[in-house]
C-alpha atoms as one frame of an Amber mdcrd trajectory, in Angstrom:
protein
  15.870   2.371 -22.191  12.481   0.801 -21.423  13.978  -2.672 -21.678  16.699
  -1.807 -19.169  14.187  -0.263 -16.764  11.864  -3.251 -17.195  14.672  -5.662
 -16.335  15.720  -3.573 -13.319  12.168  -3.312 -12.011  11.625  -7.030 -12.563
  14.805  -7.760 -10.614  13.620  -5.485  -7.805  10.272  -7.296  -7.622  12.001
 -10.702  -7.715  14.340  -9.677  -4.886  11.340  -8.511  -2.866   9.465 -11.765
  -3.505  12.447 -13.793  -2.333  13.449 -11.713   0.685  10.320  -9.778   1.696
  12.630  -7.047   3.012  10.857  -3.950   4.344  13.048  -1.542   2.374  12.193
  -3.209  -0.947   8.527  -3.197   0.061   8.685   0.556   0.695  10.524   1.164
  -2.596   7.866  -0.725  -4.573   5.025   1.061  -2.769   6.615   4.429  -3.478
   7.128   3.496  -7.134   3.449   2.539  -7.473   2.380   5.880  -5.965   4.702
   7.852  -8.243   3.480   5.931 -11.304  -0.155   6.601 -10.369   0.416  10.321
  -9.855   2.358  10.666 -13.103  -0.228   8.831 -15.232  -3.505  10.146 -13.820
  -4.442  13.616 -14.975  -7.247  15.294 -13.069  -8.941  18.110 -15.016  -9.677
  20.434 -12.084  -9.757  20.820  -8.321 -13.404  19.723  -8.041 -12.649  16.309
  -9.521  -9.573  15.995  -7.316 -11.562  16.892  -4.197 -14.316  14.434  -5.132
 -11.782  11.650  -5.671 -10.136  12.428  -2.335 -13.521  12.458  -0.553 -14.425
   9.089  -2.088 -11.103   7.604  -1.004 -11.693   8.980   2.503 -15.157   7.368
   2.626 -13.644   4.093   1.354 -11.069   4.170   4.149 -13.711   4.967   6.774
 -15.752   1.970   5.590 -12.844  -0.467   5.970 -11.793   0.908   9.352 -15.161
   1.352  11.075 -17.840  -0.633   9.215 -16.181  -3.713   7.704 -16.926  -5.803
  10.815 -20.666  -5.520  10.080 -20.231  -7.101   6.640 -17.368  -9.538   7.228
 -17.731 -10.414  10.916 -14.383  -8.910  11.845 -12.546  -5.642  11.327 -10.610
  -6.266   8.130  -7.995  -3.566   8.829  -7.178  -4.999  12.268  -7.119  -8.558
  10.920  -4.674  -7.669   8.161  -2.449  -5.553  10.402  -2.183  -8.172  13.166
  -1.849 -11.359  11.105   1.257 -13.514  11.353   3.883 -12.257   8.907   5.241
 -14.469   6.131   7.739 -13.737   3.371   6.713 -11.722   1.472   4.543 -10.022
   4.063   1.731  -9.189   1.661   0.996 -10.284  -1.903   1.594  -6.700  -3.046
   3.577  -3.771  -1.680   0.680  -2.126   0.113   2.159  -0.478   3.178   5.290
   1.259   4.328   7.084  -0.625   7.073   9.904   0.318   9.387  11.664  -2.112
  11.742  11.303  -1.514  15.475  14.964  -0.503  15.829  14.309   2.594  13.665
  11.152   3.774  15.427  12.912   5.830  18.092  12.467   3.439  20.973
């Protein structure tokens, strides 16, 4: 069973690397999130809240303070860069084409 799933997931990643399609990118990002949640066991709510607070502080740093260390806002630079196929070296964001955004 693991061999079959490994081959299927490898094929999914290969298809994404070749096409860079937004739907495959979203599927891989969702799979990474599900794998993280299923493998990480947090002992109590305090540890969970601390982890969430640290992740929030990490996000605030990259959004508001990265320009002081790197000369430019890293989040804006990454979000506005010219897209290539695949768009990013890892499935790191959920994307939706403009035609599906309710315009």
